mmCIF file of C-alpha atoms and ligand atoms in Angstrom:
data_model
loop_
_atom_site.group_PDB
_atom_site.id
_atom_site.type_symbol
_atom_site.label_atom_id
_atom_site.label_comp_id
_atom_site.label_asym_id
_atom_site.label_seq_id
_atom_site.Cartn_x
_atom_site.Cartn_y
_atom_site.Cartn_z
ATOM 1 C CA MET X 1224 12.820 2.036 -4.101
ATOM 2 C CA SER X 1225 10.710 2.074 -0.947
ATOM 3 C CA ALA X 1226 7.959 -0.509 -0.528
ATOM 4 C CA ALA X 1227 5.374 2.292 -0.398
ATOM 5 C CA ARG X 1228 6.615 3.825 -3.645
ATOM 6 C CA GLN X 1229 6.409 0.393 -5.325
ATOM 7 C CA VAL X 1230 2.779 0.074 -4.264
ATOM 8 C CA VAL X 1231 2.041 3.562 -5.602
ATOM 9 C CA GLN X 1232 3.648 2.658 -8.933
ATOM 10 C CA ARG X 1233 1.527 -0.456 -9.146
ATOM 11 C CA ILE X 1234 -1.672 1.546 -8.506
ATOM 12 C CA LEU X 1235 -0.705 4.349 -10.879
ATOM 13 C CA ALA X 1236 0.718 2.141 -13.654
ATOM 14 C CA GLY X 1237 0.087 3.755 -17.035
ATOM 15 C CA ARG X 1238 -1.171 7.032 -15.541
ATOM 16 C CA GLU X 1239 0.248 10.472 -16.338
ATOM 17 C CA PHE X 1240 1.943 12.858 -13.909
ATOM 18 C CA GLN X 1241 0.892 16.121 -15.560
ATOM 19 C CA ALA X 1242 -0.099 18.668 -12.861
ATOM 20 C CA ASN X 1243 -3.087 20.816 -13.755
ATOM 21 C CA GLY X 1244 -4.066 23.980 -11.847
ATOM 22 C CA THR X 1245 -5.066 23.682 -8.194
ATOM 23 C CA ALA X 1246 -6.886 20.653 -6.838
ATOM 24 C CA LYS X 1247 -9.157 21.009 -3.817
ATOM 25 C CA ALA X 1248 -10.298 18.159 -1.617
ATOM 26 C CA TYR X 1249 -11.999 17.528 1.709
ATOM 27 C CA ALA X 1250 -11.987 14.469 3.957
ATOM 28 C CA PRO X 1251 -13.714 13.926 7.319
ATOM 29 C CA ALA X 1252 -11.967 12.894 10.518
ATOM 30 C CA ASN X 1253 -13.030 9.516 11.900
ATOM 31 C CA ILE X 1254 -13.358 7.834 15.239
ATOM 32 C CA ALA X 1255 -12.951 4.079 15.512
ATOM 33 C CA LEU X 1256 -15.650 2.062 17.286
ATOM 34 C CA VAL X 1257 -13.541 -1.093 16.832
ATOM 35 C CA LYS X 1258 -9.911 -0.021 17.011
ATOM 36 C CA TYR X 1259 -6.770 -0.471 14.948
ATOM 37 C CA TRP X 1260 -3.847 -1.264 17.260
ATOM 38 C CA GLY X 1261 -0.926 -3.108 15.687
ATOM 39 C CA LYS X 1262 0.634 -3.552 12.260
ATOM 40 C CA ARG X 1263 1.694 -6.557 10.254
ATOM 41 C CA ASP X 1264 3.804 -4.275 8.033
ATOM 42 C CA GLU X 1265 5.178 -0.958 9.260
ATOM 43 C CA ALA X 1266 6.366 0.401 5.913
ATOM 44 C CA LEU X 1267 2.886 0.058 4.375
ATOM 45 C CA ASN X 1268 0.794 0.647 7.532
ATOM 46 C CA LEU X 1269 -0.846 -2.749 7.109
ATOM 47 C CA PRO X 1270 -2.915 -3.621 10.175
ATOM 48 C CA VAL X 1271 -3.044 -6.918 12.051
ATOM 49 C CA THR X 1272 -6.847 -6.637 12.252
ATOM 50 C CA GLY X 1273 -9.743 -4.891 10.589
ATOM 51 C CA SER X 1274 -11.376 -1.872 12.236
ATOM 52 C CA LEU X 1275 -14.640 0.053 11.946
ATOM 53 C CA SER X 1276 -15.124 3.780 12.359
ATOM 54 C CA ILE X 1277 -17.641 6.552 12.074
ATOM 55 C CA SER X 1278 -16.741 9.598 9.994
ATOM 56 C CA LEU X 1279 -17.272 12.993 11.582
ATOM 57 C CA GLY X 1280 -19.018 14.799 8.705
ATOM 58 C CA PRO X 1281 -18.050 18.482 8.759
ATOM 59 C CA LEU X 1282 -15.071 17.951 11.085
ATOM 60 C CA GLY X 1283 -12.100 17.202 8.890
ATOM 61 C CA SER X 1284 -9.425 18.620 6.592
ATOM 62 C CA HIS X 1285 -9.647 20.810 3.490
ATOM 63 C CA VAL X 1286 -6.566 20.855 1.278
ATOM 64 C CA GLU X 1287 -5.511 22.683 -1.864
ATOM 65 C CA LEU X 1288 -2.667 21.236 -3.864
ATOM 66 C CA ALA X 1289 -0.789 22.728 -6.817
ATOM 67 C CA ARG X 1290 2.649 22.639 -8.360
ATOM 68 C CA ALA X 1291 4.950 25.145 -6.612
ATOM 69 C CA GLU X 1292 6.894 27.582 -8.762
ATOM 70 C CA SER X 1293 10.217 26.050 -7.787
ATOM 71 C CA ALA X 1294 11.650 22.900 -6.241
ATOM 72 C CA GLY X 1295 10.924 22.282 -2.555
ATOM 73 C CA ASP X 1296 7.447 22.103 -1.039
ATOM 74 C CA ARG X 1297 5.597 25.109 0.384
ATOM 75 C CA VAL X 1298 3.208 24.155 3.162
ATOM 76 C CA TRP X 1299 0.535 26.251 4.905
ATOM 77 C CA LEU X 1300 -1.564 25.075 7.821
ATOM 78 C CA ASN X 1301 -4.678 27.025 8.837
ATOM 79 C CA GLY X 1302 -3.422 30.076 6.928
ATOM 80 C CA GLN X 1303 0.114 30.088 8.331
ATOM 81 C CA PRO X 1304 3.198 29.216 6.249
ATOM 82 C CA LEU X 1305 5.128 26.423 7.962
ATOM 83 C CA PRO X 1306 8.900 26.001 8.129
ATOM 84 C CA ALA X 1307 9.988 23.003 6.014
ATOM 85 C CA ASP X 1308 11.364 21.293 9.129
ATOM 86 C CA SER X 1309 8.095 21.473 11.104
ATOM 87 C CA SER X 1310 6.677 18.040 11.838
ATOM 88 C CA PHE X 1311 3.516 18.667 9.758
ATOM 89 C CA ALA X 1312 5.496 19.868 6.704
ATOM 90 C CA ARG X 1313 7.949 16.973 6.985
ATOM 91 C CA ARG X 1314 5.172 14.356 7.155
ATOM 92 C CA ALA X 1315 3.294 15.979 4.285
ATOM 93 C CA SER X 1316 6.428 16.165 2.099
ATOM 94 C CA ALA X 1317 7.368 12.566 2.873
ATOM 95 C CA PHE X 1318 3.870 11.509 1.745
ATOM 96 C CA LEU X 1319 4.018 13.712 -1.371
ATOM 97 C CA ASP X 1320 7.378 12.084 -2.230
ATOM 98 C CA LEU X 1321 5.304 9.020 -3.141
ATOM 99 C CA PHE X 1322 3.725 10.975 -6.023
ATOM 100 C CA ARG X 1323 6.492 13.444 -6.879
ATOM 101 C CA PRO X 1324 7.091 13.226 -10.652
ATOM 102 C CA ALA X 1325 10.674 14.528 -10.424
ATOM 103 C CA LYS X 1326 13.102 15.660 -7.717
ATOM 104 C CA ASP X 1327 12.742 19.325 -8.740
ATOM 105 C CA PHE X 1328 8.935 19.175 -8.628
ATOM 106 C CA GLY X 1329 7.750 21.121 -5.588
ATOM 107 C CA PHE X 1330 4.190 21.033 -4.241
ATOM 108 C CA ALA X 1331 2.283 23.991 -2.808
ATOM 109 C CA LEU X 1332 -0.015 22.608 -0.123
ATOM 110 C CA LYS X 1333 -2.578 24.587 1.841
ATOM 111 C CA ALA X 1334 -4.297 22.605 4.576
ATOM 112 C CA ARG X 1335 -7.093 23.819 6.800
ATOM 113 C CA ASN X 1336 -8.594 21.748 9.579
ATOM 114 C CA THR X 1337 -12.165 22.091 10.730
ATOM 115 C CA VAL X 1338 -11.382 19.480 13.396
ATOM 116 C CA PRO X 1339 -10.642 21.734 16.349
ATOM 117 C CA THR X 1340 -7.079 20.672 17.216
ATOM 118 C CA ALA X 1341 -7.879 20.971 20.902
ATOM 119 C CA ALA X 1342 -11.035 18.827 20.697
ATOM 120 C CA GLY X 1343 -9.227 15.539 21.041
ATOM 121 C CA PHE X 1344 -10.051 14.272 17.541
ATOM 122 C CA ALA X 1345 -7.044 13.411 15.403
ATOM 123 C CA SER X 1346 -6.614 15.412 12.182
ATOM 124 C CA SER X 1347 -3.913 13.200 10.641
ATOM 125 C CA ALA X 1348 -6.441 10.723 9.210
ATOM 126 C CA SER X 1349 -8.502 13.424 7.490
ATOM 127 C CA GLY X 1350 -5.335 15.247 6.409
ATOM 128 C CA PHE X 1351 -3.765 12.295 4.570
ATOM 129 C CA ALA X 1352 -7.108 11.246 3.088
ATOM 130 C CA ALA X 1353 -7.712 14.760 1.731
ATOM 131 C CA LEU X 1354 -4.145 14.896 0.430
ATOM 132 C CA ALA X 1355 -4.528 11.602 -1.450
ATOM 133 C CA LYS X 1356 -7.749 12.925 -3.025
ATOM 134 C CA ALA X 1357 -6.070 16.224 -3.918
ATOM 135 C CA ALA X 1358 -3.124 14.449 -5.593
ATOM 136 C CA ASP X 1359 -5.648 12.399 -7.577
ATOM 137 C CA GLY X 1360 -7.362 15.644 -8.638
ATOM 138 C CA LEU X 1361 -4.137 17.506 -9.430
ATOM 139 C CA PHE X 1362 -2.836 14.799 -11.767
ATOM 140 C CA GLY X 1363 -6.294 13.811 -13.059
ATOM 141 C CA TRP X 1364 -5.915 10.094 -12.322
ATOM 142 C CA GLY X 1365 -9.572 9.416 -11.512
ATOM 143 C CA LEU X 1366 -8.774 6.708 -8.962
ATOM 144 C CA ALA X 1367 -11.465 4.563 -7.366
ATOM 145 C CA ALA X 1368 -12.342 4.974 -3.672
ATOM 146 C CA ARG X 1369 -10.505 1.732 -2.819
ATOM 147 C CA GLU X 1370 -7.324 2.956 -4.472
ATOM 148 C CA LEU X 1371 -7.538 6.311 -2.672
ATOM 149 C CA SER X 1372 -8.010 4.453 0.605
ATOM 150 C CA ILE X 1373 -4.817 2.460 -0.061
ATOM 151 C CA LEU X 1374 -2.853 5.620 -0.909
ATOM 152 C CA ALA X 1375 -4.132 7.441 2.192
ATOM 153 C CA ARG X 1376 -3.145 4.430 4.345
ATOM 154 C CA LEU X 1377 0.465 4.881 3.229
ATOM 155 C CA GLY X 1378 0.387 8.277 4.999
ATOM 156 C CA SER X 1379 -1.329 7.046 8.168
ATOM 157 C CA GLY X 1380 -3.213 3.821 8.816
ATOM 158 C CA SER X 1381 -6.403 5.413 10.115
ATOM 159 C CA ALA X 1382 -6.491 7.705 7.036
ATOM 160 C CA ALA X 1383 -7.646 4.665 5.028
ATOM 161 C CA ARG X 1384 -11.013 5.088 6.830
ATOM 162 C CA SER X 1385 -11.401 8.826 6.050
ATOM 163 C CA LEU X 1386 -12.363 8.513 2.356
ATOM 164 C CA ALA X 1387 -16.049 7.953 3.034
ATOM 165 C CA ASP X 1388 -18.868 9.253 5.235
ATOM 166 C CA GLY X 1389 -20.913 7.245 7.693
ATOM 167 C CA PHE X 1390 -19.751 3.895 9.046
ATOM 168 C CA VAL X 1391 -16.542 2.723 7.392
ATOM 169 C CA GLU X 1392 -14.878 -0.678 7.670
ATOM 170 C CA TRP X 1393 -11.176 -1.137 6.955
ATOM 171 C CA GLN X 1394 -10.338 -4.696 5.843
ATOM 172 C CA ALA X 1395 -7.009 -5.915 7.193
ATOM 173 C CA GLY X 1396 -6.293 -7.883 4.001
ATOM 174 C CA THR X 1397 -3.663 -10.584 3.702
ATOM 175 C CA ALA X 1398 -1.631 -9.587 0.612
ATOM 176 C CA ALA X 1399 2.013 -8.605 1.194
ATOM 177 C CA ASP X 1400 1.614 -5.488 -0.949
ATOM 178 C CA GLY X 1401 -1.596 -4.470 0.878
ATOM 179 C CA LEU X 1402 -3.667 -4.053 -2.275
ATOM 180 C CA ASP X 1403 -6.494 -5.825 -0.420
ATOM 181 C CA SER X 1404 -6.217 -3.583 2.674
ATOM 182 C CA PHE X 1405 -8.621 -0.685 2.134
ATOM 183 C CA ALA X 1406 -11.725 0.754 3.752
ATOM 184 C CA GLU X 1407 -15.279 1.034 2.467
ATOM 185 C CA ARG X 1408 -18.529 2.599 3.622
ATOM 186 C CA LEU X 1409 -21.158 0.326 5.144
ATOM 187 C CA ASP X 1410 -24.620 0.637 3.699
ATOM 188 C CA ALA X 1411 -26.221 2.122 6.835
ATOM 189 C CA GLU X 1412 -27.553 5.432 8.136
ATOM 190 C CA TRP X 1413 -28.033 6.475 11.753
ATOM 191 C CA PRO X 1414 -29.134 10.138 11.800
ATOM 192 C CA GLU X 1415 -29.799 10.139 15.573
ATOM 193 C CA LEU X 1416 -26.259 9.059 16.444
ATOM 194 C CA ARG X 1417 -24.091 11.609 18.263
ATOM 195 C CA VAL X 1418 -20.401 11.650 19.175
ATOM 196 C CA GLY X 1419 -19.250 14.005 21.926
ATOM 197 C CA ALA X 1420 -15.666 15.007 22.582
ATOM 198 C CA VAL X 1421 -14.769 15.659 26.198
ATOM 199 C CA VAL X 1422 -11.337 17.230 26.423
ATOM 200 C CA LEU X 1423 -9.635 16.506 29.709
ATOM 201 C CA CYS X 1424 -6.070 17.337 28.704
ATOM 202 C CA SER X 1425 -4.645 18.626 25.425
ATOM 203 C CA ASP X 1426 -0.935 18.136 26.178
ATOM 204 C CA GLU X 1427 1.057 16.168 23.646
ATOM 205 C CA LYS X 1428 0.756 12.445 24.355
ATOM 206 C CA PRO X 1429 3.735 10.786 26.030
ATOM 207 C CA VAL X 1430 3.882 7.925 23.487
ATOM 208 C CA GLY X 1431 2.647 8.319 19.893
ATOM 209 C CA SER X 1432 0.322 5.673 18.416
ATOM 210 C CA ARG X 1433 2.902 4.545 15.883
ATOM 211 C CA GLU X 1434 5.487 3.743 18.565
ATOM 212 C CA GLY X 1435 2.854 2.519 21.038
ATOM 213 C CA MET X 1436 1.243 -0.063 18.770
ATOM 214 C CA LYS X 1437 4.648 -1.371 17.679
ATOM 215 C CA ARG X 1438 5.592 -1.822 21.313
ATOM 216 C CA SER X 1439 2.316 -3.646 22.077
ATOM 217 C CA VAL X 1440 2.769 -6.083 19.184
ATOM 218 C CA GLU X 1441 6.322 -6.826 20.314
ATOM 219 C CA THR X 1442 5.890 -7.049 24.078
ATOM 220 C CA CYS X 1443 2.263 -7.409 25.166
ATOM 221 C CA GLU X 1444 1.651 -10.968 26.302
ATOM 222 C CA PHE X 1445 -2.022 -10.868 25.396
ATOM 223 C CA TYR X 1446 -1.600 -9.247 22.027
ATOM 224 C CA ARG X 1447 -2.283 -12.720 20.603
ATOM 225 C CA GLU X 1448 -5.817 -12.474 22.047
ATOM 226 C CA TRP X 1449 -6.494 -9.162 20.275
ATOM 227 C CA PRO X 1450 -7.230 -10.382 16.712
ATOM 228 C CA GLY X 1451 -9.897 -12.806 17.984
ATOM 229 C CA ARG X 1452 -11.442 -10.106 20.149
ATOM 230 C CA VAL X 1453 -11.550 -7.668 17.228
ATOM 231 C CA ALA X 1454 -13.170 -10.268 14.954
ATOM 232 C CA ARG X 1455 -15.936 -10.866 17.528
ATOM 233 C CA ASP X 1456 -16.388 -7.125 18.110
ATOM 234 C CA LEU X 1457 -16.586 -6.380 14.379
ATOM 235 C CA ALA X 1458 -19.284 -9.013 13.912
ATOM 236 C CA ALA X 1459 -21.266 -7.754 16.922
ATOM 237 C CA LEU X 1460 -20.931 -4.118 15.852
ATOM 238 C CA LYS X 1461 -22.117 -4.814 12.312
ATOM 239 C CA THR X 1462 -25.159 -6.618 13.734
ATOM 240 C CA ALA X 1463 -25.843 -3.682 16.087
ATOM 241 C CA ILE X 1464 -25.611 -1.229 13.165
ATOM 242 C CA ALA X 1465 -27.850 -3.351 10.927
ATOM 243 C CA LYS X 1466 -30.487 -3.573 13.689
ATOM 244 C CA LYS X 1467 -29.934 0.016 14.886
ATOM 245 C CA ASN X 1468 -29.482 -1.320 18.400
ATOM 246 C CA PHE X 1469 -27.795 1.567 20.184
ATOM 247 C CA ALA X 1470 -27.104 -0.240 23.474
ATOM 248 C CA ALA X 1471 -25.347 -3.015 21.559
ATOM 249 C CA LEU X 1472 -23.276 -0.480 19.594
ATOM 250 C CA GLY X 1473 -22.264 1.317 22.802
ATOM 251 C CA GLU X 1474 -21.361 -1.901 24.567
ATOM 252 C CA VAL X 1475 -19.111 -3.114 21.754
ATOM 253 C CA ALA X 1476 -17.398 0.253 21.263
ATOM 254 C CA GLU X 1477 -16.737 0.857 24.965
ATOM 255 C CA GLY X 1478 -15.583 -2.699 25.574
ATOM 256 C CA ASN X 1479 -13.268 -2.640 22.565
ATOM 257 C CA ALA X 1480 -11.689 0.655 23.645
ATOM 258 C CA LEU X 1481 -11.140 -0.656 27.183
ATOM 259 C CA ALA X 1482 -9.627 -3.875 25.811
ATOM 260 C CA MET X 1483 -7.223 -1.804 23.685
ATOM 261 C CA HIS X 1484 -6.245 0.250 26.743
ATOM 262 C CA ALA X 1485 -5.684 -3.004 28.666
ATOM 263 C CA LEU X 1486 -3.293 -4.121 25.895
ATOM 264 C CA MET X 1487 -1.499 -0.810 26.178
ATOM 265 C CA ALA X 1488 -1.170 -1.167 29.951
ATOM 266 C CA ALA X 1489 0.224 -4.694 29.542
ATOM 267 C CA THR X 1490 2.865 -3.432 27.078
ATOM 268 C CA LEU X 1491 6.495 -3.125 28.175
ATOM 269 C CA PRO X 1492 7.281 -0.467 29.191
ATOM 270 C CA PRO X 1493 3.603 0.135 30.021
ATOM 271 C CA ILE X 1494 1.556 2.747 28.194
ATOM 272 C CA VAL X 1495 -1.211 4.322 30.256
ATOM 273 C CA TYR X 1496 -2.955 7.238 28.585
ATOM 274 C CA ALA X 1497 -5.693 7.654 31.215
ATOM 275 C CA LEU X 1498 -5.377 10.474 33.737
ATOM 276 C CA PRO X 1499 -7.284 10.659 37.036
ATOM 277 C CA GLU X 1500 -9.814 12.868 35.167
ATOM 278 C CA THR X 1501 -10.255 10.111 32.543
ATOM 279 C CA VAL X 1502 -11.116 7.542 35.195
ATOM 280 C CA ALA X 1503 -13.460 10.018 36.888
ATOM 281 C CA ALA X 1504 -15.245 10.623 33.560
ATOM 282 C CA MET X 1505 -15.642 6.853 33.020
ATOM 283 C CA ARG X 1506 -17.192 6.472 36.470
ATOM 284 C CA THR X 1507 -19.536 9.382 35.816
ATOM 285 C CA ILE X 1508 -20.649 7.689 32.573
ATOM 286 C CA TRP X 1509 -21.180 4.330 34.300
ATOM 287 C CA THR X 1510 -23.182 5.955 37.100
ATOM 288 C CA ALA X 1511 -25.374 7.812 34.582
ATOM 289 C CA ARG X 1512 -25.904 4.566 32.674
ATOM 290 C CA GLU X 1513 -26.934 2.711 35.816
ATOM 291 C CA ALA X 1514 -29.473 5.500 36.330
ATOM 292 C CA GLY X 1515 -30.928 4.742 32.887
ATOM 293 C CA LEU X 1516 -29.072 7.070 30.479
ATOM 294 C CA ALA X 1517 -28.001 5.415 27.204
ATOM 295 C CA LEU X 1518 -24.461 6.817 27.282
ATOM 296 C CA TRP X 1519 -21.255 4.981 26.340
ATOM 297 C CA PHE X 1520 -17.727 6.114 25.551
ATOM 298 C CA THR X 1521 -14.694 5.315 23.487
ATOM 299 C CA MET X 1522 -11.089 6.468 23.894
ATOM 300 C CA ASP X 1523 -8.102 6.622 21.579
ATOM 301 C CA ALA X 1524 -4.370 6.906 22.225
ATOM 302 C CA GLY X 1525 -4.832 9.730 24.704
ATOM 303 C CA PRO X 1526 -6.580 10.724 27.944
ATOM 304 C CA ASN X 1527 -9.739 12.229 26.402
ATOM 305 C CA VAL X 1528 -13.060 10.419 26.191
ATOM 306 C CA LYS X 1529 -15.489 10.480 23.290
ATOM 307 C CA LEU X 1530 -19.115 10.029 24.267
ATOM 308 C CA LEU X 1531 -21.568 7.963 22.235
ATOM 309 C CA PHE X 1532 -25.277 8.753 22.608
ATOM 310 C CA GLU X 1533 -28.414 9.496 20.617
ATOM 311 C CA ALA X 1534 -29.942 12.894 19.813
ATOM 312 C CA LYS X 1535 -32.830 12.478 22.269
ATOM 313 C CA ASP X 1536 -30.375 12.375 25.192
ATOM 314 C CA GLU X 1537 -28.242 15.351 24.179
ATOM 315 C CA SER X 1538 -29.559 17.759 26.834
ATOM 316 C CA ARG X 1539 -28.986 15.219 29.634
ATOM 317 C CA VAL X 1540 -25.480 14.547 28.354
ATOM 318 C CA ARG X 1541 -24.753 18.298 28.281
ATOM 319 C CA GLU X 1542 -25.896 18.590 31.905
ATOM 320 C CA ILE X 1543 -23.320 15.986 32.907
ATOM 321 C CA PHE X 1544 -20.528 17.202 30.577
ATOM 322 C CA PRO X 1545 -21.158 20.939 29.981
ATOM 323 C CA ALA X 1546 -17.967 21.351 27.909
ATOM 324 C CA VAL X 1547 -18.763 18.504 25.490
ATOM 325 C CA GLU X 1548 -18.318 19.237 21.761
ATOM 326 C CA VAL X 1549 -21.117 17.389 19.953
ATOM 327 C CA VAL X 1550 -20.909 16.039 16.408
ATOM 328 C CA ALA X 1551 -23.789 14.634 14.338
ATOM 329 C CA PRO X 1552 -21.951 12.274 11.953
ATOM 330 C CA PHE X 1553 -24.978 11.855 9.667
ATOM 331 C CA GLY X 1554 -25.724 15.585 9.463
HETATM 332 C C1 LIG E 1738 -7.815 3.889 15.588
HETATM 333 N N1 LIG E 1738 -5.667 4.735 16.531
HETATM 334 O O1 LIG E 1738 -8.323 2.840 15.151
HETATM 335 C C2 LIG E 1738 -6.676 3.723 16.573
HETATM 336 C C3 LIG E 1738 -7.160 3.702 18.000
HETATM 337 C C4 LIG E 1738 -5.303 5.185 17.857
HETATM 338 C C5 LIG E 1738 -6.055 4.334 18.804
HETATM 339 O O2 LIG E 1738 -5.403 4.641 14.329
HETATM 340 O O3 LIG E 1738 1.136 4.650 12.394
HETATM 341 O O4 LIG E 1738 -2.182 7.541 13.433
HETATM 342 O O5 LIG E 1738 -0.110 6.358 11.053
HETATM 343 O O6 LIG E 1738 -0.814 3.959 10.999
HETATM 344 O O7 LIG E 1738 -3.430 5.718 12.204
HETATM 345 C C6 LIG E 1738 -3.878 5.993 15.428
HETATM 346 O O8 LIG E 1738 -2.889 5.461 14.640
HETATM 347 O O9 LIG E 1738 -1.101 5.278 13.088
HETATM 348 C C7 LIG E 1738 -5.027 5.085 15.407
HETATM 349 P P1 LIG E 1738 -0.184 5.050 11.820
HETATM 350 P P2 LIG E 1738 -2.451 6.083 13.238
HETATM 351 O O10 LIG E 1738 -8.259 5.024 15.299
#
C-alpha cells in the first residue's frame, strides 16, 4: 500500500465509506508570503520548512462530488467534460484513489475555478483543498480542519494552506507520517491588504514546481541556508502581521521570494523563471518605492509578479500597472 494511503487509513480509522448524495465544497487559492520550496518526503509532500500564505477569498475552486453510476471517474472542469487521460482528470483520480472504497467505485467530480487561470494564481492548491472537503462531506466523516489540511497536502503541498481564510501557517512537522504537518489560520485580520496579479506571460512553465524543488534540494549548494532563512522570515512576518506593519510585511515577502528565486538559479541545471518583463516590473516597483509608494511584490514558480499593497494606494498602483487584477483577501 502506498505511504499516502496508509496515512489516509490512519486518519480515517473507524470511519465509514458510505457515499451520500452530492457534496459541495469551496476552497480559496493562496499565495505564499514565506515560500515552500523543497520536500523532506516526496510521497507525502512533506516540506523541509514551514511556510505562511494569504488566502485569496473569492478566488478559488468550487467542487461537487458524488458517486458515479458506474466504475471509472467522470470529471468536468468549468462545465466541460474532460477525457480521463487529461492531466487534470488524472491528478484528480489519483487523489481520489486515496479515498476510493472499492475498485469499481467511480466518482463524478465537477470542478469550477473562480481563480482566472490566466491570472497567474495557481488553482491546484484550492482544487485539492476543495476536493478533500468534498470527500469529507460525501462520506460524512466530519474531519477536523487539521485532518483536512493533511489530506489536501497529499494532493499538493500548497493545498494544505487552502483550508482556511486569512493568513495561514503550514507547520513543517517532524513526524515521518506527517501527521504533525498541517496548516492553520493565524488569529489576525488585515482588511486593507491587497494582492495584485500582474500577468506578464501565461505560457506553461518550463519546469514544474514539483520537479524544480526536488532539483534544488538535490543540487543547490546553498539549499542548506534556506531552512534558517525561512525560520527568520517566518518570525519576522508573524511580528509584522501582529503589529500590522505593512512595510515590514512587504520587505519579508519580497526578500523571501527573491531568495527562493536565487536558490532556483543556483540549481543544476539552473531554473530561471524571470523573463525580461519580470525584471522590468521589479525595477518599476523599486523605483515607485523609492518615490514613496508602499508597494512590494512576491513571485512564485513562474515569470508573473504579485503585488502587495494597501487599499489606500490602489489607484496609484493601477496607474503603474493598468492590467493588474486586484484581490482583497479579507473581503
Ligand atoms: C508556495 N510553490 O509556497 C511555493 C512557492 C511554488 C513557489 O507551493 O509538489 O504545487 O504539489 O507539493 O504545492 C508550488 O508547489 O507542489 C508551491 P507539490 P506545489 O506556494
